[in-house]
PDB file of C-alpha atoms in Angstrom:
ATOM      1  CA  UNK A   1      85.670  32.128  21.442  1.00 51.00           C
ATOM      2  CA  UNK A   2      88.539  29.883  20.447  1.00 50.00           C
ATOM      3  CA  UNK A   3      87.766  28.691  16.898  1.00 51.00           C
ATOM      4  CA  UNK A   4      89.847  25.454  17.282  1.00 52.00           C
ATOM      5  CA  UNK A   5      88.546  24.250  20.651  1.00 52.00           C
ATOM      6  CA  UNK A   6      85.122  25.893  20.656  1.00 52.00           C
ATOM      7  CA  UNK A   7      85.644  27.305  24.200  1.00 51.00           C
ATOM      8  CA  UNK A   8      85.171  30.869  25.284  1.00 51.00           C
ATOM      9  CA  UNK A   9      88.441  32.530  26.238  1.00 50.00           C
ATOM     10  CA  UNK A  10      88.491  34.176  29.670  1.00 50.00           C
ATOM     11  CA  UNK A  11      88.649  37.949  29.635  1.00 51.00           C
ATOM     12  CA  UNK A  12      91.793  39.381  31.196  1.00 50.00           C
ATOM     13  CA  UNK A  13      91.182  40.645  34.733  1.00 52.00           C
ATOM     14  CA  UNK A  14      92.461  44.193  35.002  1.00 49.00           C
ATOM     15  CA  UNK A  15      90.712  45.052  38.307  1.00 53.00           C
ATOM     16  CA  UNK A  16      93.421  43.655  40.571  1.00 55.00           C
ATOM     17  CA  UNK A  17      96.172  45.365  38.656  1.00 58.00           C
ATOM     18  CA  UNK A  18      94.205  48.655  38.688  1.00 55.00           C
ATOM     19  CA  UNK A  19      93.623  48.451  42.453  1.00 60.00           C
ATOM     20  CA  UNK A  20      97.294  47.718  43.047  1.00 69.00           C
ATOM     21  CA  UNK A  21      98.353  50.746  40.983  1.00 71.00           C
ATOM     22  CA  UNK A  22      95.782  52.867  42.766  1.00 75.00           C
ATOM     23  CA  UNK A  23      97.056  51.760  46.183  1.00 77.00           C
ATOM     24  CA  UNK A  24     100.642  52.459  45.244  1.00 78.00           C
ATOM     25  CA  UNK A  25      99.644  55.879  43.916  1.00 76.00           C
ATOM     26  CA  UNK A  26      97.895  56.754  47.210  1.00 79.00           C
ATOM     27  CA  UNK A  27     100.932  55.592  49.188  1.00 78.00           C
ATOM     28  CA  UNK A  28     103.184  57.843  47.148  1.00 80.00           C
ATOM     29  CA  UNK A  29     100.781  60.775  47.254  1.00 83.00           C
ATOM     30  CA  UNK A  30     100.207  60.630  51.002  1.00 83.00           C
ATOM     31  CA  UNK A  31     103.618  59.254  52.052  1.00 82.00           C
ATOM     32  CA  UNK A  32     104.213  62.111  54.536  1.00 85.00           C
ATOM     33  CA  UNK A  33     100.921  61.417  56.301  1.00 85.00           C
ATOM     34  CA  UNK A  34     101.671  57.682  56.457  1.00 84.00           C
ATOM     35  CA  UNK A  35     105.079  58.423  57.896  1.00 87.00           C
ATOM     36  CA  UNK A  36     103.448  60.574  60.598  1.00 88.00           C
ATOM     37  CA  UNK A  37     100.994  57.721  61.221  1.00 88.00           C
ATOM     38  CA  UNK A  38     103.900  55.426  61.997  1.00 89.00           C
ATOM     39  CA  UNK A  39     104.686  57.365  65.193  1.00 89.00           C
ATOM     40  CA  UNK A  40     101.457  56.476  67.064  1.00 89.00           C
ATOM     41  CA  UNK A  41     101.476  52.947  65.572  1.00 92.00           C
ATOM     42  CA  UNK A  42     105.007  52.281  66.861  1.00 93.00           C
ATOM     43  CA  UNK A  43     104.034  53.835  70.181  1.00 91.00           C
ATOM     44  CA  UNK A  44     101.051  51.531  70.520  1.00 90.00           C
ATOM     45  CA  UNK A  45     103.121  48.450  69.606  1.00 91.00           C
ATOM     46  CA  UNK A  46     105.888  49.276  72.065  1.00 90.00           C
ATOM     47  CA  UNK A  47     103.838  50.417  75.001  1.00 88.00           C
ATOM     48  CA  UNK A  48     100.465  48.654  74.537  1.00 84.00           C
ATOM     49  CA  UNK A  49     100.987  45.332  72.728  1.00 87.00           C
ATOM     50  CA  UNK A  50     104.489  44.178  73.624  1.00 87.00           C
ATOM     51  CA  UNK A  51     103.888  44.664  77.395  1.00 83.00           C
ATOM     52  CA  UNK A  52     100.962  42.250  77.170  1.00 84.00           C
ATOM     53  CA  UNK A  53     103.515  39.457  77.454  1.00 84.00           C
ATOM     54  CA  UNK A  54     104.079  40.570  81.058  1.00 84.00           C
ATOM     55  CA  UNK A  55     100.541  39.348  81.940  1.00 86.00           C
ATOM     56  CA  UNK A  56     102.119  35.885  82.290  1.00 87.00           C
ATOM     57  CA  UNK A  57     103.567  37.126  85.585  1.00 87.00           C
ATOM     58  CA  UNK A  58     100.118  36.631  87.108  1.00 88.00           C
ATOM     59  CA  UNK A  59     100.471  32.870  86.581  1.00 89.00           C
ATOM     60  CA  UNK A  60     104.049  32.493  87.734  1.00 88.00           C
ATOM     61  CA  UNK A  61     106.053  32.380  90.905  1.00 88.00           C
ATOM     62  CA  UNK A  62     108.233  35.265  89.736  1.00 86.00           C
ATOM     63  CA  UNK A  63     111.891  35.385  90.771  1.00 86.00           C
ATOM     64  CA  UNK A  64     113.907  38.396  89.646  1.00 82.00           C
ATOM     65  CA  UNK A  65     117.027  36.282  89.200  1.00 81.00           C
ATOM     66  CA  UNK A  66     115.242  33.843  86.840  1.00 84.00           C
ATOM     67  CA  UNK A  67     113.222  36.371  84.863  1.00 83.00           C
ATOM     68  CA  UNK A  68     109.775  35.844  83.415  1.00 83.00           C
ATOM     69  CA  UNK A  69     110.691  32.908  81.204  1.00 83.00           C
ATOM     70  CA  UNK A  70     112.724  31.135  83.884  1.00 84.00           C
ATOM     71  CA  UNK A  71     110.167  31.518  86.686  1.00 86.00           C
ATOM     72  CA  UNK A  72     107.992  28.496  87.374  1.00 87.00           C
ATOM     73  CA  UNK A  73     104.197  28.362  86.940  1.00 89.00           C
ATOM     74  CA  UNK A  74     102.414  28.675  90.287  1.00 87.00           C
ATOM     75  CA  UNK A  75      99.082  26.874  89.631  1.00 87.00           C
ATOM     76  CA  UNK A  76      96.998  30.044  90.076  1.00 88.00           C
ATOM     77  CA  UNK A  77      98.372  30.748  93.526  1.00 89.00           C
ATOM     78  CA  UNK A  78      98.275  34.513  92.984  1.00 89.00           C
ATOM     79  CA  UNK A  79      94.564  34.398  92.212  1.00 90.00           C
ATOM     80  CA  UNK A  80      93.933  32.180  95.261  1.00 89.00           C
ATOM     81  CA  UNK A  81      95.717  34.743  97.377  1.00 89.00           C
ATOM     82  CA  UNK A  82      93.720  37.492  95.654  1.00 87.00           C
ATOM     83  CA  UNK A  83      90.357  36.069  96.621  1.00 89.00           C
ATOM     84  CA  UNK A  84      91.445  35.528 100.217  1.00 89.00           C
ATOM     85  CA  UNK A  85      93.020  38.963 100.764  1.00 88.00           C
ATOM     86  CA  UNK A  86      90.792  41.169 102.921  1.00 90.00           C
ATOM     87  CA  UNK A  87      92.776  44.277 101.903  1.00 89.00           C
ATOM     88  CA  UNK A  88      91.980  43.584  98.263  1.00 90.00           C
ATOM     89  CA  UNK A  89      88.257  43.306  99.029  1.00 90.00           C
ATOM     90  CA  UNK A  90      88.486  46.631 100.860  1.00 91.00           C
ATOM     91  CA  UNK A  91      90.226  48.271  97.887  1.00 90.00           C
ATOM     92  CA  UNK A  92      87.596  46.726  95.540  1.00 90.00           C
ATOM     93  CA  UNK A  93      84.739  48.143  97.635  1.00 92.00           C
ATOM     94  CA  UNK A  94      86.374  51.572  97.761  1.00 91.00           C
ATOM     95  CA  UNK A  95      86.920  51.510  93.994  1.00 91.00           C
ATOM     96  CA  UNK A  96      83.253  50.713  93.291  1.00 90.00           C
ATOM     97  CA  UNK A  97      82.088  53.375  95.748  1.00 91.00           C
ATOM     98  CA  UNK A  98      84.250  56.112  94.202  1.00 91.00           C
ATOM     99  CA  UNK A  99      83.487  55.100  90.617  1.00 90.00           C
ATOM    100  CA  UNK A 100      79.741  55.073  91.200  1.00 91.00           C
ATOM    101  CA  UNK A 101      79.862  58.413  93.012  1.00 91.00           C
ATOM    102  CA  UNK A 102      81.838  59.939  90.138  1.00 89.00           C
ATOM    103  CA  UNK A 103      79.464  58.427  87.586  1.00 89.00           C
ATOM    104  CA  UNK A 104      76.274  59.639  89.268  1.00 91.00           C
ATOM    105  CA  UNK A 105      77.623  63.132  89.887  1.00 91.00           C
ATOM    106  CA  UNK A 106      80.138  63.895  87.174  1.00 88.00           C
ATOM    107  CA  UNK A 107      78.237  62.335  84.245  1.00 90.00           C
ATOM    108  CA  UNK A 108      74.988  64.302  84.559  1.00 91.00           C
ATOM    109  CA  UNK A 109      76.729  67.489  85.711  1.00 93.00           C
ATOM    110  CA  UNK A 110      78.878  67.486  82.557  1.00 93.00           C
ATOM    111  CA  UNK A 111      75.745  67.179  80.368  1.00 92.00           C
ATOM    112  CA  UNK A 112      73.961  69.955  82.267  1.00 92.00           C
ATOM    113  CA  UNK A 113      77.036  72.185  82.027  1.00 93.00           C
ATOM    114  CA  UNK A 114      77.228  71.640  78.247  1.00 91.00           C
ATOM    115  CA  UNK A 115      73.497  72.523  77.926  1.00 91.00           C
ATOM    116  CA  UNK A 116      74.004  75.660  79.930  1.00 91.00           C
ATOM    117  CA  UNK A 117      77.003  76.692  77.850  1.00 90.00           C
ATOM    118  CA  UNK A 118      75.011  76.134  74.696  1.00 88.00           C
ATOM    119  CA  UNK A 119      72.381  78.609  75.930  1.00 87.00           C
ATOM    120  CA  UNK A 120      74.901  81.491  76.263  1.00 87.00           C
ATOM    121  CA  UNK A 121      74.511  83.707  73.237  1.00 85.00           C
ATOM    122  CA  UNK A 122      77.243  86.230  74.132  1.00 86.00           C
ATOM    123  CA  UNK A 123      80.202  84.706  72.308  1.00 87.00           C
ATOM    124  CA  UNK A 124      82.878  86.554  74.255  1.00 90.00           C
ATOM    125  CA  UNK A 125      81.386  85.671  77.624  1.00 91.00           C
ATOM    126  CA  UNK A 126      80.917  82.054  76.479  1.00 88.00           C
ATOM    127  CA  UNK A 127      84.606  81.776  75.509  1.00 89.00           C
ATOM    128  CA  UNK A 128      85.678  83.166  78.888  1.00 91.00           C
ATOM    129  CA  UNK A 129      83.545  80.583  80.741  1.00 90.00           C
ATOM    130  CA  UNK A 130      84.848  77.782  78.510  1.00 88.00           C
ATOM    131  CA  UNK A 131      88.487  78.806  79.019  1.00 89.00           C
ATOM    132  CA  UNK A 132      88.050  78.940  82.787  1.00 91.00           C
ATOM    133  CA  UNK A 133      86.296  75.577  82.911  1.00 90.00           C
ATOM    134  CA  UNK A 134      88.849  73.889  80.609  1.00 89.00           C
ATOM    135  CA  UNK A 135      91.926  75.158  82.455  1.00 89.00           C
ATOM    136  CA  UNK A 136      91.917  72.639  85.353  1.00 90.00           C
ATOM    137  CA  UNK A 137      92.121  69.760  82.918  1.00 90.00           C
ATOM    138  CA  UNK A 138      95.641  70.910  81.890  1.00 91.00           C
ATOM    139  CA  UNK A 139      96.878  71.097  85.470  1.00 90.00           C
ATOM    140  CA  UNK A 140      98.479  67.999  86.938  1.00 90.00           C
ATOM    141  CA  UNK A 141      97.042  66.481  90.075  1.00 91.00           C
ATOM    142  CA  UNK A 142     100.234  67.441  91.892  1.00 92.00           C
ATOM    143  CA  UNK A 143      99.308  71.134  91.405  1.00 92.00           C
ATOM    144  CA  UNK A 144      95.600  70.606  92.034  1.00 91.00           C
ATOM    145  CA  UNK A 145      96.228  68.665  95.217  1.00 91.00           C
ATOM    146  CA  UNK A 146      98.536  71.471  96.376  1.00 90.00           C
ATOM    147  CA  UNK A 147      95.640  73.954  95.934  1.00 91.00           C
ATOM    148  CA  UNK A 148      93.298  71.612  97.828  1.00 91.00           C
ATOM    149  CA  UNK A 149      95.772  71.175 100.691  1.00 91.00           C
ATOM    150  CA  UNK A 150      96.168  74.941 100.990  1.00 90.00           C
ATOM    151  CA  UNK A 151      92.416  75.641 100.853  1.00 91.00           C
ATOM    152  CA  UNK A 152      91.574  72.949 103.445  1.00 90.00           C
ATOM    153  CA  UNK A 153      94.482  73.627 105.782  1.00 89.00           C
ATOM    154  CA  UNK A 154      93.299  73.931 109.424  1.00 88.00           C
ATOM    155  CA  UNK A 155      95.854  76.732 110.100  1.00 86.00           C
ATOM    156  CA  UNK A 156      95.471  79.068 107.126  1.00 85.00           C
ATOM    157  CA  UNK A 157      92.969  77.474 104.754  1.00 86.00           C
ATOM    158  CA  UNK A 158      90.137  79.645 103.436  1.00 90.00           C
ATOM    159  CA  UNK A 159      87.504  76.921 103.910  1.00 90.00           C
ATOM    160  CA  UNK A 160      88.191  76.596 107.625  1.00 89.00           C
ATOM    161  CA  UNK A 161      88.355  80.350 108.005  1.00 89.00           C
ATOM    162  CA  UNK A 162      84.923  80.815 106.428  1.00 90.00           C
ATOM    163  CA  UNK A 163      83.335  78.027 108.466  1.00 89.00           C
ATOM    164  CA  UNK A 164      84.774  79.306 111.757  1.00 88.00           C
ATOM    165  CA  UNK A 165      83.933  82.984 111.079  1.00 88.00           C
ATOM    166  CA  UNK A 166      80.339  82.140 110.116  1.00 87.00           C
ATOM    167  CA  UNK A 167      79.887  80.058 113.234  1.00 85.00           C
ATOM    168  CA  UNK A 168      79.235  76.773 111.414  1.00 86.00           C
ATOM    169  CA  UNK A 169      82.084  75.080 113.310  1.00 83.00           C
ATOM    170  CA  UNK A 170      83.866  76.021 116.514  1.00 85.00           C
ATOM    171  CA  UNK A 171      87.333  74.660 115.713  1.00 88.00           C
ATOM    172  CA  UNK A 172      89.164  74.196 112.402  1.00 88.00           C
ATOM    173  CA  UNK A 173      88.898  70.717 110.924  1.00 88.00           C
ATOM    174  CA  UNK A 174      91.774  68.849 109.281  1.00 88.00           C
ATOM    175  CA  UNK A 175      89.736  67.655 106.315  1.00 89.00           C
ATOM    176  CA  UNK A 176      92.636  65.963 104.531  1.00 87.00           C
ATOM    177  CA  UNK A 177      93.291  63.340 107.214  1.00 87.00           C
ATOM    178  CA  UNK A 178      89.604  62.744 107.995  1.00 87.00           C
ATOM    179  CA  UNK A 179      87.966  59.670 106.440  1.00 87.00           C
ATOM    180  CA  UNK A 180      84.568  61.345 106.796  1.00 89.00           C
ATOM    181  CA  UNK A 181      85.369  64.052 104.221  1.00 90.00           C
ATOM    182  CA  UNK A 182      87.653  62.233 101.748  1.00 91.00           C
ATOM    183  CA  UNK A 183      84.869  61.070  99.448  1.00 91.00           C
ATOM    184  CA  UNK A 184      83.453  64.619  99.244  1.00 91.00           C
ATOM    185  CA  UNK A 185      86.895  66.003  98.430  1.00 92.00           C
ATOM    186  CA  UNK A 186      87.455  63.323  95.820  1.00 92.00           C
ATOM    187  CA  UNK A 187      84.113  63.885  94.031  1.00 92.00           C
ATOM    188  CA  UNK A 188      84.241  67.691  94.069  1.00 92.00           C
ATOM    189  CA  UNK A 189      87.888  67.929  93.001  1.00 92.00           C
ATOM    190  CA  UNK A 190      87.285  65.481  90.152  1.00 91.00           C
ATOM    191  CA  UNK A 191      84.196  67.392  89.055  1.00 92.00           C
ATOM    192  CA  UNK A 192      86.083  70.691  89.093  1.00 92.00           C
ATOM    193  CA  UNK A 193      88.986  69.220  87.127  1.00 91.00           C
ATOM    194  CA  UNK A 194      86.977  67.371  84.438  1.00 90.00           C
ATOM    195  CA  UNK A 195      83.609  69.062  83.885  1.00 92.00           C
ATOM    196  CA  UNK A 196      84.823  71.661  81.397  1.00 90.00           C
ATOM    197  CA  UNK A 197      86.877  69.272  79.327  1.00 90.00           C
ATOM    198  CA  UNK A 198      84.158  66.627  79.335  1.00 90.00           C
ATOM    199  CA  UNK A 199      81.616  69.113  78.005  1.00 91.00           C
ATOM    200  CA  UNK A 200      83.560  69.541  74.765  1.00 90.00           C
ATOM    201  CA  UNK A 201      82.217  66.266  73.336  1.00 90.00           C
ATOM    202  CA  UNK A 202      78.609  67.235  74.136  1.00 92.00           C
ATOM    203  CA  UNK A 203      79.047  70.709  72.646  1.00 90.00           C
ATOM    204  CA  UNK A 204      80.349  69.169  69.452  1.00 89.00           C
ATOM    205  CA  UNK A 205      77.355  66.864  69.330  1.00 90.00           C
ATOM    206  CA  UNK A 206      75.007  69.787  69.901  1.00 90.00           C
ATOM    207  CA  UNK A 207      76.551  71.689  67.031  1.00 88.00           C
ATOM    208  CA  UNK A 208      75.743  68.780  64.693  1.00 88.00           C
ATOM    209  CA  UNK A 209      72.000  68.888  65.491  1.00 87.00           C
ATOM    210  CA  UNK A 210      69.860  70.140  62.598  1.00 86.00           C
ATOM    211  CA  UNK A 211      69.090  73.782  63.291  1.00 86.00           C
ATOM    212  CA  UNK A 212      65.787  73.486  61.404  1.00 88.00           C
ATOM    213  CA  UNK A 213      64.358  71.613  64.330  1.00 88.00           C
ATOM    214  CA  UNK A 214      64.946  74.632  66.593  1.00 86.00           C
ATOM    215  CA  UNK A 215      63.367  76.950  64.028  1.00 85.00           C
ATOM    216  CA  UNK A 216      60.291  74.747  63.790  1.00 88.00           C
ATOM    217  CA  UNK A 217      60.004  74.593  67.550  1.00 87.00           C
ATOM    218  CA  UNK A 218      60.374  78.385  67.712  1.00 86.00           C
ATOM    219  CA  UNK A 219      57.450  78.783  65.309  1.00 87.00           C
ATOM    220  CA  UNK A 220      55.376  76.403  67.437  1.00 84.00           C
ATOM    221  CA  UNK A 221      56.001  78.613  70.476  1.00 86.00           C
ATOM    222  CA  UNK A 222      58.519  76.454  72.335  1.00 86.00           C
ATOM    223  CA  UNK A 223      60.701  78.259  74.849  1.00 87.00           C
ATOM    224  CA  UNK A 224      64.438  77.662  75.404  1.00 86.00           C
ATOM    225  CA  UNK A 225      63.907  75.074  78.147  1.00 87.00           C
ATOM    226  CA  UNK A 226      61.493  73.072  76.016  1.00 88.00           C
ATOM    227  CA  UNK A 227      63.863  73.136  73.045  1.00 88.00           C
ATOM    228  CA  UNK A 228      66.669  71.865  75.278  1.00 87.00           C
ATOM    229  CA  UNK A 229      64.533  69.030  76.649  1.00 88.00           C
ATOM    230  CA  UNK A 230      62.778  67.930  73.475  1.00 89.00           C
ATOM    231  CA  UNK A 231      65.455  68.646  70.827  1.00 89.00           C
ATOM    232  CA  UNK A 232      68.940  68.975  72.319  1.00 89.00           C
ATOM    233  CA  UNK A 233      68.774  66.083  74.775  1.00 89.00           C
ATOM    234  CA  UNK A 234      67.376  63.545  72.241  1.00 88.00           C
ATOM    235  CA  UNK A 235      70.050  64.740  69.843  1.00 89.00           C
ATOM    236  CA  UNK A 236      72.697  64.010  72.495  1.00 89.00           C
ATOM    237  CA  UNK A 237      71.341  60.527  73.235  1.00 88.00           C
ATOM    238  CA  UNK A 238      73.792  58.600  70.959  1.00 86.00           C
ATOM    239  CA  UNK A 239      76.785  60.453  72.441  1.00 88.00           C
ATOM    240  CA  UNK A 240      75.476  60.023  76.003  1.00 89.00           C
ATOM    241  CA  UNK A 241      74.965  56.270  75.442  1.00 85.00           C
ATOM    242  CA  UNK A 242      78.465  55.673  74.057  1.00 84.00           C
ATOM    243  CA  UNK A 243      80.137  57.677  76.825  1.00 87.00           C
ATOM    244  CA  UNK A 244      78.015  55.928  79.453  1.00 85.00           C
ATOM    245  CA  UNK A 245      79.091  52.525  78.092  1.00 82.00           C
ATOM    246  CA  UNK A 246      82.774  53.570  78.224  1.00 80.00           C
ATOM    247  CA  UNK A 247      82.313  54.787  81.801  1.00 84.00           C
ATOM    248  CA  UNK A 248      80.704  51.569  82.866  1.00 82.00           C
ATOM    249  CA  UNK A 249      83.531  49.634  81.224  1.00 78.00           C
ATOM    250  CA  UNK A 250      86.030  51.570  83.376  1.00 79.00           C
ATOM    251  CA  UNK A 251      84.004  51.239  86.543  1.00 82.00           C
ATOM    252  CA  UNK A 252      86.914  49.555  88.330  1.00 81.00           C
ATOM    253  CA  UNK A 253      89.373  52.251  87.230  1.00 81.00           C
ATOM    254  CA  UNK A 254      89.602  55.501  89.122  1.00 85.00           C
ATOM    255  CA  UNK A 255      92.090  58.299  88.684  1.00 84.00           C
ATOM    256  CA  UNK A 256      95.307  56.969  90.237  1.00 87.00           C
ATOM    257  CA  UNK A 257      96.954  60.378  90.160  1.00 89.00           C
ATOM    258  CA  UNK A 258      94.059  61.966  91.967  1.00 90.00           C
ATOM    259  CA  UNK A 259      93.899  59.354  94.718  1.00 91.00           C
ATOM    260  CA  UNK A 260      97.666  59.094  95.113  1.00 90.00           C
ATOM    261  CA  UNK A 261      98.042  62.845  95.629  1.00 90.00           C
ATOM    262  CA  UNK A 262      95.049  63.246  97.926  1.00 90.00           C
ATOM    263  CA  UNK A 263      95.005  60.256 100.226  1.00 87.00           C
ATOM    264  CA  UNK A 264      97.044  59.764 103.403  1.00 84.00           C
ATOM    265  CA  UNK A 265      97.625  56.749 105.652  1.00 83.00           C
ATOM    266  CA  UNK A 266      94.847  58.048 107.879  1.00 87.00           C
ATOM    267  CA  UNK A 267      92.322  57.791 105.019  1.00 88.00           C
ATOM    268  CA  UNK A 268      93.394  54.391 103.667  1.00 86.00           C
ATOM    269  CA  UNK A 269      90.173  52.754 104.904  1.00 88.00           C
ATOM    270  CA  UNK A 270      88.091  54.812 102.416  1.00 90.00           C
ATOM    271  CA  UNK A 271      90.704  55.967  99.905  1.00 89.00           C
ATOM    272  CA  UNK A 272      92.713  52.849  99.066  1.00 89.00           C
ATOM    273  CA  UNK A 273      91.562  51.619  95.649  1.00 91.00           C
ATOM    274  CA  UNK A 274      92.667  48.844  93.320  1.00 90.00           C
ATOM    275  CA  UNK A 275      95.146  51.050  91.443  1.00 90.00           C
ATOM    276  CA  UNK A 276      96.871  52.220  94.616  1.00 90.00           C
ATOM    277  CA  UNK A 277      96.760  48.646  95.959  1.00 90.00           C
ATOM    278  CA  UNK A 278      98.511  47.398  92.818  1.00 90.00           C
ATOM    279  CA  UNK A 279     101.081  50.205  93.108  1.00 90.00           C
ATOM    280  CA  UNK A 280     101.812  49.378  96.713  1.00 89.00           C
ATOM    281  CA  UNK A 281     102.103  45.623  96.083  1.00 89.00           C
ATOM    282  CA  UNK A 282     104.179  45.943  92.908  1.00 88.00           C
ATOM    283  CA  UNK A 283     106.394  48.933  93.535  1.00 86.00           C
ATOM    284  CA  UNK A 284     106.743  49.162  97.330  1.00 84.00           C
ATOM    285  CA  UNK A 285     106.584  45.475  98.249  1.00 85.00           C
ATOM    286  CA  UNK A 286     108.049  44.096  94.950  1.00 85.00           C
ATOM    287  CA  UNK A 287     105.255  41.501  94.663  1.00 88.00           C
ATOM    288  CA  UNK A 288     105.232  41.795  90.871  1.00 88.00           C
ATOM    289  CA  UNK A 289     103.384  38.541  90.168  1.00 89.00           C
ATOM    290  CA  UNK A 290     100.628  39.253  92.694  1.00 90.00           C
ATOM    291  CA  UNK A 291     100.125  42.859  91.594  1.00 90.00           C
ATOM    292  CA  UNK A 292      99.929  41.685  87.963  1.00 90.00           C
ATOM    293  CA  UNK A 293      97.168  39.200  88.960  1.00 91.00           C
ATOM    294  CA  UNK A 294      95.200  42.030  90.623  1.00 91.00           C
ATOM    295  CA  UNK A 295      95.578  44.249  87.565  1.00 89.00           C
ATOM    296  CA  UNK A 296      94.522  41.416  85.244  1.00 89.00           C
ATOM    297  CA  UNK A 297      91.452  40.708  87.357  1.00 90.00           C
ATOM    298  CA  UNK A 298      90.562  44.431  87.279  1.00 88.00           C
ATOM    299  CA  UNK A 299      90.796  44.607  83.471  1.00 86.00           C
ATOM    300  CA  UNK A 300      88.828  41.383  83.001  1.00 88.00           C
ATOM    301  CA  UNK A 301      85.967  42.646  85.171  1.00 87.00           C
ATOM    302  CA  UNK A 302      85.980  45.955  83.272  1.00 83.00           C
ATOM    303  CA  UNK A 303      85.743  44.096  79.971  1.00 85.00           C
ATOM    304  CA  UNK A 304      82.860  41.975  81.207  1.00 88.00           C
ATOM    305  CA  UNK A 305      81.003  45.088  82.437  1.00 84.00           C
ATOM    306  CA  UNK A 306      81.457  46.711  79.036  1.00 80.00           C
ATOM    307  CA  UNK A 307      80.050  43.645  77.308  1.00 84.00           C
ATOM    308  CA  UNK A 308      77.080  43.428  79.627  1.00 83.00           C
ATOM    309  CA  UNK A 309      76.205  47.135  79.348  1.00 79.00           C
ATOM    310  CA  UNK A 310      76.613  47.009  75.586  1.00 77.00           C
ATOM    311  CA  UNK A 311      74.301  43.951  75.387  1.00 81.00           C
ATOM    312  CA  UNK A 312      71.748  45.776  77.584  1.00 77.00           C
ATOM    313  CA  UNK A 313      71.697  48.753  75.259  1.00 72.00           C
ATOM    314  CA  UNK A 314      71.578  46.567  72.155  1.00 77.00           C
ATOM    315  CA  UNK A 315      68.428  44.912  73.511  1.00 72.00           C
ATOM    316  CA  UNK A 316      66.650  48.261  73.151  1.00 63.00           C
ATOM    317  CA  UNK A 317      68.385  49.907  70.212  1.00 60.00           C
ATOM    318  CA  UNK A 318      71.322  48.622  68.118  1.00 58.00           C
ATOM    319  CA  UNK A 319      72.083  52.151  66.886  1.00 55.00           C
ATOM    320  CA  UNK A 320      73.722  53.209  70.148  1.00 54.00           C
ATOM    321  CA  UNK A 321      76.025  50.223  70.793  1.00 55.00           C
ATOM    322  CA  UNK A 322      79.779  50.299  70.393  1.00 55.00           C
ATOM    323  CA  UNK A 323      80.492  46.565  69.955  1.00 56.00           C
TER     324      UNK A 323
END
C-alpha cells in the first residue's frame, strides 16, 4: 500500500516475461526441428495456398495474352455452360458410380483384411503377408496398368487363356476396350492396389485396444470370432467413422492416375470422370477458365458432403466427428 495516497500498489506481472523467455528457450532448444518444419510449411504455402488465387479463373473470360488480372469478368458464364453441358453430367454420373462402388467394396474389405491380419499369430508369416499386400501401393499406376493390360490381353493374356481353356468363353475378349468390364477392372485393381496400405491405420487402432478386454472375454469363454465382433470392431469404430467421413467428403474425387492409365476412347461412356474431364478441357482444349469452374464445383460439392456427413454423425455421437 502506498502510505501517501492510501492506494494499493499493483504487483509486477512476471508471467508474460516468463512465458516469453520460455518460448525463446524452446525455439533455441528445438531450432533444428523448427527449421525442418519450415520445409513442409513453405511447400504448403507455395503449392496449396498461393494457387488458390487461380480460382478467379472460374469467374473470368480468360485470355492468355491478358493474364488473370487483365481478363474480364464473365458474369458466371462458365457455370452456366457447366450446368448445360451434357458431357459434364455424364462425367459426374460416372464419378459418383465409381466412387460409390469403391466405397462399398474397398472400405469394408480393408477392415476385414485388417481383422484377418490381426488374427495371424505367426509373426514371420504375418510380415510376409503384410509386405506382399503393401507392395502394390508403392507401384505407380503406369506400372500397374501395364500389368493389367498384359494379363487381360486377348492374344497372350493369362485371364483369357484360363477362360478359353476352361470352356467359360469360346473366343478371347478384349476387356480393356469393353465398357461392360471397365467398372470391374477399376474396382478390382483399386482394391488390389490399396487394401494392404489402407489396413495399416486399422492395425494401429487395433494395437491401441486394451488387451485386458480380450483376457476377460477369454475367461468368459469367448472364441476368436466373438472377440473380433464384440471387442475389436467396437474399438475400431472411431477410426472407421473418421475415415468414412473423409471418404464421403472425397466422393467426387476418384484416382485420376488410375482412370487415365486404364481408360480408352472406347470406354469414355463409363470411364470419363470429372478429373479426366477437367484435364481434357484444361490441358487438351486450353479452356482454362471452364476447367477451373468444373474443379471449383467439384471441391464445393465435396466440402458440402463432408459437412452433411459430419452433422449426421454428430447427431448421434459428438465423439466421432472431425469438425
